[in-house]
């Protein structure tokens, strides 16, 4: 049970786009990678070291594809429900990609490793508290994600539900909410990249 919870939390940590926003790809077959287990970043020639096993490389590609699909859906919904915000959305999403690339750049490798180590230490401390019965499972999840409970993912799924039910007013409100959350995310990433 403990191992399963730890694996689940590690998976959530690694998949958490609200903070890490990792976006890595498997290099094109015709392109020779510069290092073992390296990945192309957003179609650019630079590569990023990845400590994953080859059997897990497909997870990176699937995640990257999902993020691209999510962005396309967002822009489609922006055109439909809040066309006056399209330029702002385009700017914010572009900035998000730029910040992600900076965060994944070799220049920030030390910061990334330090951040990962601190995050894992925090999770280990929380896991110990959970095992000792000092916190509940819900508190563990809440604290492990910095209290934000993956709000932008929830907003996205609520938005999708509003679109599916053709609730135009709610879809527009959720798009505006998600835009603000994405701006806040970008500000956090700026602080991490600049530190």
Coordinates of N, CA and C in Angstrom, one line a residue:
X1 N 0.8 -1.2 0.0 CA 0.0 0.0 0.0 C 0.9 1.3 0.0
X2 N 1.9 1.3 0.8 CA 2.8 2.4 0.9 C 3.5 2.7 -0.4
X3 N 4.0 1.6 -1.0 CA 4.7 1.7 -2.3 C 3.7 2.2 -3.3
X4 N 2.5 1.7 -3.3 CA 1.5 2.2 -4.3 C 1.2 3.7 -4.2
X5 N 1.1 4.1 -2.9 CA 0.8 5.6 -2.7 C 2.0 6.4 -3.1
X6 N 3.2 5.9 -2.8 CA 4.4 6.6 -3.2 C 4.6 6.7 -4.7
X7 N 4.3 5.6 -5.4 CA 4.4 5.6 -6.9 C 3.3 6.5 -7.5
X8 N 2.1 6.5 -6.9 CA 1.1 7.4 -7.4 C 1.5 8.8 -7.2
X9 N 2.0 9.2 -6.0 CA 2.4 10.5 -5.7 C 3.6 11.0 -6.6
X10 N 4.5 10.1 -6.9 CA 5.6 10.4 -7.8 C 5.1 10.7 -9.2
X11 N 4.1 9.8 -9.6 CA 3.5 10.0 -10.9 C 2.8 11.3 -11.0
X12 N 2.0 11.7 -10.0 CA 1.4 13.0 -9.9 C 2.4 14.1 -10.0
X13 N 3.4 14.0 -9.2 CA 4.5 15.0 -9.2 C 5.1 15.2 -10.6
X14 N 5.4 14.1 -11.2 CA 6.0 14.2 -12.5 C 5.0 14.7 -13.6
X15 N 3.7 14.4 -13.4 CA 2.8 14.8 -14.4 C 2.1 16.1 -14.1
X16 N 2.5 16.7 -13.1 CA 1.8 18.0 -12.6 C 2.2 19.1 -13.5
X17 N 1.4 19.5 -14.5 CA 1.8 20.5 -15.4 C 1.6 21.9 -14.8
X18 N 0.8 22.0 -13.8 CA 0.5 23.3 -13.2 C 1.8 23.9 -12.6
X19 N 2.8 23.2 -12.4 CA 4.0 23.8 -11.8 C 5.3 23.4 -12.6
X20 N 5.4 22.1 -13.0 CA 6.6 21.8 -13.7 C 6.5 22.0 -15.2
X21 N 5.3 21.8 -15.7 CA 5.0 22.0 -17.1 C 6.1 21.4 -18.1
X22 N 6.5 20.2 -17.7 CA 7.5 19.6 -18.6 C 6.9 19.2 -19.9
X23 N 7.6 19.5 -21.0 CA 7.1 19.2 -22.3 C 8.2 18.6 -23.1
X24 N 8.5 17.3 -23.1 CA 9.6 16.7 -23.8 C 9.1 15.7 -24.8
X25 N 9.9 15.5 -25.9 CA 9.5 14.6 -26.9 C 10.6 13.7 -27.2
X26 N 10.3 12.5 -27.8 CA 11.3 11.6 -28.2 C 11.8 12.1 -29.5
X27 N 13.2 12.1 -29.7 CA 13.7 12.7 -31.0 C 13.2 11.9 -32.2
X28 N 13.2 12.6 -33.3 CA 12.9 12.0 -34.6 C 13.8 10.9 -34.9
X29 N 13.3 9.9 -35.5 CA 14.2 8.7 -35.8 C 15.4 9.1 -36.7
X30 N 15.2 10.1 -37.6 CA 16.3 10.5 -38.5 C 17.3 11.4 -37.7
X31 N 16.9 11.9 -36.6 CA 17.8 12.8 -35.8 C 18.6 12.0 -34.8
X32 N 19.9 12.2 -34.8 CA 20.7 11.4 -33.9 C 20.8 12.2 -32.5
X33 N 20.3 11.5 -31.4 CA 20.3 12.2 -30.1 C 21.8 12.5 -29.7
X34 N 21.9 13.6 -29.0 CA 23.2 14.0 -28.5 C 23.7 13.2 -27.3
X35 N 22.7 12.6 -26.6 CA 23.1 11.8 -25.4 C 22.0 10.7 -25.3
X36 N 22.4 9.7 -24.6 CA 21.4 8.6 -24.3 C 20.2 9.2 -23.6
X37 N 19.1 8.7 -23.9 CA 17.8 9.1 -23.2 C 17.6 10.6 -23.3
X38 N 18.0 11.2 -24.4 CA 17.8 12.7 -24.5 C 16.5 12.8 -25.3
X39 N 15.9 14.0 -25.1 CA 14.6 14.3 -25.8 C 14.6 15.6 -26.4
X40 N 14.0 15.8 -27.6 CA 13.9 17.0 -28.2 C 12.9 17.9 -27.5
X41 N 13.1 19.2 -27.4 CA 12.2 20.0 -26.6 C 11.5 20.9 -27.6
X42 N 10.1 20.8 -27.7 CA 9.3 21.6 -28.5 C 9.8 21.8 -29.9
X43 N 10.3 20.7 -30.5 CA 10.8 20.7 -31.9 C 12.0 21.5 -32.2
X44 N 12.7 21.9 -31.1 CA 14.0 22.7 -31.3 C 15.1 21.7 -31.3
X45 N 16.3 22.1 -31.7 CA 17.4 21.2 -31.8 C 18.0 20.9 -30.5
X46 N 17.9 21.7 -29.5 CA 18.4 21.4 -28.2 C 17.8 20.2 -27.6
X47 N 18.6 19.5 -26.7 CA 18.0 18.3 -26.1 C 18.1 18.4 -24.6
X48 N 17.4 17.6 -23.9 CA 17.3 17.6 -22.5 C 17.6 16.2 -22.0
X49 N 18.5 16.0 -21.1 CA 18.7 14.7 -20.5 C 17.5 14.2 -19.8
X50 N 17.2 13.0 -19.9 CA 16.1 12.4 -19.2 C 16.6 11.1 -18.5
X51 N 16.3 11.0 -17.2 CA 16.8 9.8 -16.5 C 15.8 8.7 -16.5
X52 N 14.9 8.7 -17.4 CA 13.9 7.6 -17.5 C 14.5 6.4 -18.3
X53 N 13.9 5.3 -18.0 CA 14.3 4.1 -18.8 C 13.6 4.2 -20.2
X54 N 14.2 3.5 -21.1 CA 13.6 3.5 -22.5 C 12.2 3.1 -22.5
X55 N 11.8 2.1 -21.6 CA 10.4 1.6 -21.6 C 9.4 2.7 -21.2
X56 N 9.9 3.8 -20.5 CA 9.0 4.9 -20.1 C 9.0 6.0 -21.1
X57 N 9.8 6.0 -22.2 CA 9.8 7.1 -23.1 C 8.5 7.3 -23.7
X58 N 7.7 6.3 -24.0 CA 6.4 6.5 -24.6 C 5.5 7.4 -23.7
X59 N 5.7 7.4 -22.4 CA 4.9 8.2 -21.5 C 5.2 9.7 -21.8
X60 N 6.4 10.0 -22.0 CA 6.7 11.4 -22.4 C 6.0 11.8 -23.6
X61 N 6.1 11.0 -24.6 CA 5.4 11.3 -25.9 C 3.9 11.4 -25.7
X62 N 3.3 10.5 -25.0 CA 1.9 10.6 -24.8 C 1.5 11.8 -24.0
X63 N 2.3 12.2 -23.1 CA 2.0 13.4 -22.3 C 2.1 14.6 -23.2
X64 N 3.1 14.7 -24.0 CA 3.3 15.8 -24.9 C 2.2 15.9 -25.9
X65 N 1.7 14.8 -26.4 CA 0.6 14.8 -27.3 C -0.7 15.3 -26.6
X66 N -0.9 14.9 -25.4 CA -2.1 15.3 -24.7 C -2.0 16.8 -24.4
X67 N -0.9 17.3 -24.1 CA -0.7 18.8 -23.8 C -1.0 19.5 -25.1
X68 N -0.5 19.1 -26.3 CA -0.8 19.7 -27.5 C -2.3 19.7 -27.9
X69 N -2.9 18.5 -27.6 CA -4.4 18.4 -27.9 C -5.1 19.4 -27.0
X70 N -4.7 19.5 -25.7 CA -5.4 20.3 -24.7 C -5.3 21.8 -25.2
X71 N -4.1 22.2 -25.7 CA -3.9 23.6 -26.1 C -4.8 23.9 -27.3
X72 N -4.9 22.9 -28.3 CA -5.7 23.1 -29.5 C -7.2 23.2 -29.1
X73 N -7.6 22.4 -28.1 CA -9.0 22.5 -27.7 C -9.2 23.8 -27.0
X74 N -8.3 24.3 -26.2 CA -8.4 25.6 -25.6 C -8.6 26.7 -26.6
X75 N -7.8 26.7 -27.6 CA -7.8 27.8 -28.6 C -9.1 27.7 -29.4
X76 N -9.6 26.5 -29.6 CA -10.9 26.3 -30.3 C -12.0 26.9 -29.5
X77 N -12.0 26.6 -28.2 CA -13.0 27.1 -27.3 C -12.9 28.6 -27.1
X78 N -11.7 29.1 -27.1 CA -11.5 30.6 -27.0 C -12.1 31.2 -28.2
X79 N -11.9 30.7 -29.4 CA -12.5 31.2 -30.6 C -14.0 31.2 -30.5
X80 N -14.6 30.2 -29.9 CA -16.0 30.0 -29.9 C -16.7 30.8 -28.8
X81 N -16.1 30.9 -27.6 CA -16.7 31.5 -26.4 C -16.2 32.8 -26.0
X82 N -14.9 33.1 -26.2 CA -14.3 34.3 -25.8 C -13.4 34.8 -26.9
X83 N -13.9 35.1 -28.1 CA -13.0 35.5 -29.2 C -12.2 36.8 -28.9
X84 N -12.8 37.6 -28.1 CA -12.1 38.9 -27.8 C -10.8 38.6 -26.9
X85 N -10.6 37.4 -26.4 CA -9.5 37.1 -25.6 C -8.4 36.3 -26.3
X86 N -8.7 36.0 -27.6 CA -7.8 35.1 -28.4 C -6.3 35.6 -28.4
X87 N -6.1 36.9 -28.6 CA -4.8 37.5 -28.6 C -4.1 37.3 -27.3
X88 N -4.8 37.5 -26.2 CA -4.3 37.4 -24.9 C -3.9 35.9 -24.6
X89 N -4.8 35.0 -25.0 CA -4.6 33.6 -24.8 C -3.3 33.2 -25.6
X90 N -3.2 33.6 -26.8 CA -2.1 33.2 -27.6 C -0.8 33.7 -27.0
X91 N -0.8 34.9 -26.5 CA 0.4 35.5 -25.8 C 0.8 34.7 -24.5
X92 N -0.3 34.4 -23.7 CA 0.0 33.6 -22.5 C 0.5 32.2 -22.8
X93 N -0.1 31.5 -23.7 CA 0.4 30.2 -24.1 C 1.8 30.2 -24.7
X94 N 2.1 31.2 -25.5 CA 3.4 31.3 -26.0 C 4.4 31.6 -24.9
X95 N 4.1 32.4 -24.0 CA 4.9 32.7 -22.8 C 5.1 31.4 -22.0
X96 N 4.1 30.6 -21.8 CA 4.2 29.4 -21.1 C 5.2 28.4 -21.7
X97 N 5.1 28.3 -23.1 CA 6.1 27.5 -23.8 C 7.5 28.0 -23.6
X98 N 7.7 29.3 -23.7 CA 9.0 29.9 -23.6 C 9.6 29.6 -22.2
X99 N 8.7 29.8 -21.2 CA 9.2 29.5 -19.8 C 9.5 28.1 -19.6
X100 N 8.7 27.2 -20.2 CA 8.9 25.7 -20.1 C 10.3 25.4 -20.7
X101 N 10.6 26.0 -21.9 CA 11.8 25.7 -22.5 C 13.0 26.2 -21.7
X102 N 12.8 27.4 -21.1 CA 13.9 27.9 -20.2 C 14.1 27.0 -19.0
X103 N 13.0 26.6 -18.4 CA 13.1 25.7 -17.2 C 13.8 24.4 -17.6
X104 N 13.5 23.9 -18.8 CA 14.1 22.6 -19.2 C 15.5 22.7 -19.8
X105 N 16.0 24.0 -20.0 CA 17.3 24.2 -20.6 C 18.4 23.7 -19.7
X106 N 19.5 23.4 -20.3 CA 20.7 22.9 -19.5 C 21.1 23.9 -18.4
X107 N 20.9 25.2 -18.7 CA 21.3 26.2 -17.8 C 20.5 26.1 -16.4
X108 N 19.3 25.5 -16.5 CA 18.5 25.4 -15.3 C 18.5 24.0 -14.7
X109 N 19.4 23.2 -15.2 CA 19.5 21.8 -14.7 C 19.7 21.7 -13.2
X110 N 20.6 22.5 -12.7 CA 20.9 22.5 -11.2 C 19.6 23.0 -10.5
X111 N 18.9 24.0 -10.9 CA 17.7 24.5 -10.2 C 16.6 23.4 -10.3
X112 N 16.5 22.7 -11.4 CA 15.5 21.7 -11.5 C 15.8 20.5 -10.6
X113 N 17.0 20.1 -10.5 CA 17.4 19.0 -9.6 C 17.2 19.4 -8.1
X114 N 17.5 20.7 -7.8 CA 17.3 21.2 -6.4 C 15.8 21.2 -6.1
X115 N 15.0 21.7 -7.1 CA 13.6 21.7 -6.9 C 13.0 20.3 -6.7
X116 N 13.4 19.4 -7.6 CA 13.0 18.0 -7.5 C 13.3 17.4 -6.1
X117 N 14.6 17.6 -5.7 CA 15.0 17.1 -4.4 C 14.2 17.6 -3.3
X118 N 14.0 18.9 -3.3 CA 13.2 19.6 -2.2 C 11.8 19.0 -2.2
X119 N 11.2 18.8 -3.4 CA 9.8 18.3 -3.5 C 9.8 16.9 -3.0
X120 N 10.8 16.1 -3.3 CA 10.8 14.7 -2.9 C 11.0 14.6 -1.4
X121 N 11.8 15.5 -0.8 CA 12.0 15.5 0.7 C 10.7 15.9 1.3
X122 N 10.0 16.9 0.8 CA 8.7 17.3 1.3 C 7.7 16.1 1.3
X123 N 7.6 15.4 0.1 CA 6.7 14.3 0.0 C 7.1 13.2 1.0
X124 N 8.4 12.9 1.2 CA 8.8 11.9 2.1 C 8.4 12.3 3.6
X125 N 8.5 13.6 3.9 CA 8.1 14.0 5.2 C 6.6 13.9 5.4
X126 N 5.9 14.3 4.3 CA 4.4 14.1 4.4 C 4.0 12.6 4.5
X127 N 4.7 11.8 3.7 CA 4.4 10.4 3.8 C 4.6 9.8 5.2
X128 N 5.7 10.3 5.8 CA 6.0 9.8 7.2 C 4.8 10.2 8.1
X129 N 4.3 11.5 7.9 CA 3.2 11.9 8.7 C 2.0 11.1 8.4
X130 N 1.7 10.8 7.2 CA 0.6 9.9 6.8 C 0.7 8.6 7.4
X131 N 1.9 8.0 7.4 CA 2.1 6.6 7.9 C 1.9 6.6 9.5
X132 N 2.3 7.7 10.1 CA 2.1 7.9 11.6 C 0.7 8.3 12.0
X133 N -0.2 8.5 11.0 CA -1.5 8.9 11.3 C -1.7 10.3 11.7
X134 N -0.7 11.2 11.4 CA -0.8 12.6 11.8 C -1.6 13.4 10.8
X135 N -1.7 12.9 9.6 CA -2.5 13.6 8.6 C -3.3 12.6 7.8
X136 N -4.4 13.0 7.2 CA -5.2 12.1 6.4 C -4.7 12.0 5.0
X137 N -5.2 11.1 4.2 CA -4.8 10.9 2.8 C -5.1 12.2 2.0
X138 N -6.2 12.8 2.3 CA -6.6 14.0 1.6 C -5.7 15.1 1.9
X139 N -5.3 15.2 3.2 CA -4.4 16.3 3.6 C -3.0 16.1 2.9
X140 N -2.6 14.8 2.8 CA -1.4 14.4 2.2 C -1.3 14.9 0.7
X141 N -2.4 14.6 0.0 CA -2.5 15.0 -1.4 C -2.5 16.6 -1.5
X142 N -3.3 17.2 -0.7 CA -3.4 18.7 -0.7 C -2.1 19.3 -0.4
X143 N -1.4 18.9 0.6 CA -0.1 19.5 1.0 C 1.0 19.1 0.0
X144 N 1.0 18.0 -0.6 CA 2.0 17.5 -1.6 C 1.9 18.4 -2.8
X145 N 0.7 19.0 -3.1 CA 0.6 19.8 -4.3 C 0.6 21.3 -3.9
X146 N 1.1 21.6 -2.8 CA 1.2 23.0 -2.4 C -0.1 23.7 -2.2
X147 N -1.1 23.0 -1.8 CA -2.4 23.6 -1.5 C -3.3 24.0 -2.7
X148 N -2.8 23.8 -3.9 CA -3.6 24.2 -5.0 C -4.5 23.1 -5.6
X149 N -4.3 21.9 -5.2 CA -5.1 20.8 -5.6 C -5.3 20.7 -7.1
X150 N -4.3 21.0 -7.9 CA -4.4 21.0 -9.3 C -5.5 21.7 -9.9
X151 N -5.7 22.9 -9.4 CA -6.9 23.7 -9.8 C -7.0 23.9 -11.3
X152 N -5.9 24.1 -12.1 CA -6.1 24.4 -13.5 C -6.5 23.1 -14.2
X153 N -6.2 21.9 -13.7 CA -6.7 20.7 -14.4 C -8.2 20.6 -14.1
X154 N -8.6 20.9 -12.9 CA -10.0 20.9 -12.6 C -10.8 21.9 -13.4
X155 N -10.3 23.1 -13.5 CA -10.9 24.1 -14.4 C -11.0 23.6 -15.8
X156 N -10.0 23.0 -16.3 CA -10.0 22.5 -17.7 C -11.1 21.5 -17.9
X157 N -11.2 20.5 -16.9 CA -12.2 19.5 -17.0 C -13.6 20.0 -16.8
X158 N -13.8 21.0 -15.9 CA -15.1 21.7 -15.8 C -15.4 22.4 -17.1
X159 N -14.4 23.1 -17.7 CA -14.6 23.7 -19.0 C -15.1 22.7 -20.1
X160 N -14.4 21.6 -20.1 CA -14.8 20.6 -21.1 C -16.3 20.1 -20.9
X161 N -16.7 20.0 -19.6 CA -18.0 19.6 -19.3 C -19.0 20.7 -19.7
X162 N -18.7 21.9 -19.5 CA -19.5 23.0 -19.9 C -19.7 23.1 -21.4
X163 N -18.6 22.8 -22.1 CA -18.7 22.8 -23.6 C -19.5 21.6 -24.0
X164 N -19.3 20.5 -23.4 CA -20.1 19.3 -23.8 C -21.6 19.5 -23.5
X165 N -22.0 20.2 -22.5 CA -23.4 20.5 -22.2 C -23.9 21.8 -22.8
X166 N -23.0 22.4 -23.6 CA -23.4 23.6 -24.4 C -23.8 24.8 -23.4
X167 N -23.1 24.9 -22.3 CA -23.4 25.9 -21.4 C -22.4 27.1 -21.7
X168 N -22.8 27.9 -22.6 CA -21.9 29.0 -23.1 C -21.5 29.9 -22.1
X169 N -22.4 30.3 -21.2 CA -22.0 31.3 -20.1 C -20.9 30.7 -19.2
X170 N -21.1 29.5 -18.8 CA -20.2 28.8 -17.9 C -18.8 28.6 -18.6
X171 N -18.9 28.2 -19.9 CA -17.7 28.0 -20.6 C -16.9 29.3 -20.7
X172 N -17.5 30.4 -21.0 CA -16.8 31.7 -21.0 C -16.2 32.0 -19.7
X173 N -16.9 31.8 -18.6 CA -16.4 32.1 -17.3 C -15.2 31.2 -16.9
X174 N -15.3 29.9 -17.3 CA -14.2 29.0 -17.0 C -13.0 29.3 -17.9
X175 N -13.2 29.7 -19.1 CA -12.1 30.1 -19.9 C -11.3 31.3 -19.3
X176 N -12.1 32.3 -18.8 CA -11.5 33.5 -18.1 C -10.7 33.1 -16.9
X177 N -11.3 32.1 -16.1 CA -10.7 31.6 -14.9 C -9.4 30.9 -15.2
X178 N -9.5 30.1 -16.3 CA -8.3 29.3 -16.7 C -7.2 30.2 -17.2
X179 N -7.6 31.3 -17.9 CA -6.6 32.3 -18.4 C -5.9 32.9 -17.2
X180 N -6.6 33.2 -16.1 CA -5.9 33.8 -15.0 C -5.0 32.8 -14.3
X181 N -5.5 31.6 -14.2 CA -4.6 30.5 -13.6 C -3.4 30.3 -14.4
X182 N -3.5 30.4 -15.7 CA -2.3 30.2 -16.6 C -1.3 31.4 -16.4
X183 N -1.9 32.6 -16.3 CA -1.0 33.7 -16.0 C -0.3 33.6 -14.7
X184 N -1.0 33.1 -13.6 CA -0.4 32.9 -12.3 C 0.7 31.8 -12.4
X185 N 0.4 30.8 -13.2 CA 1.4 29.7 -13.4 C 2.7 30.3 -14.0
X186 N 2.5 31.1 -15.1 CA 3.6 31.8 -15.7 C 4.4 32.6 -14.8
X187 N 3.8 33.3 -13.9 CA 4.5 34.2 -12.9 C 5.3 33.3 -12.0
X188 N 4.8 32.1 -11.5 CA 5.6 31.2 -10.7 C 6.8 30.7 -11.5
X189 N 6.6 30.3 -12.7 CA 7.7 29.8 -13.5 C 8.7 30.9 -13.8
X190 N 8.3 32.1 -14.0 CA 9.3 33.2 -14.1 C 10.2 33.3 -12.9
X191 N 9.5 33.2 -11.7 CA 10.3 33.3 -10.5 C 11.3 32.1 -10.3
X192 N 10.9 31.0 -10.8 CA 11.8 29.8 -10.7 C 12.9 29.9 -11.7
X193 N 12.6 30.4 -12.9 CA 13.7 30.5 -13.9 C 14.7 31.6 -13.5
X194 N 14.2 32.7 -13.0 CA 15.1 33.8 -12.7 C 15.9 33.6 -11.4
X195 N 15.4 32.9 -10.4 CA 16.1 32.8 -9.1 C 17.5 32.7 -9.2

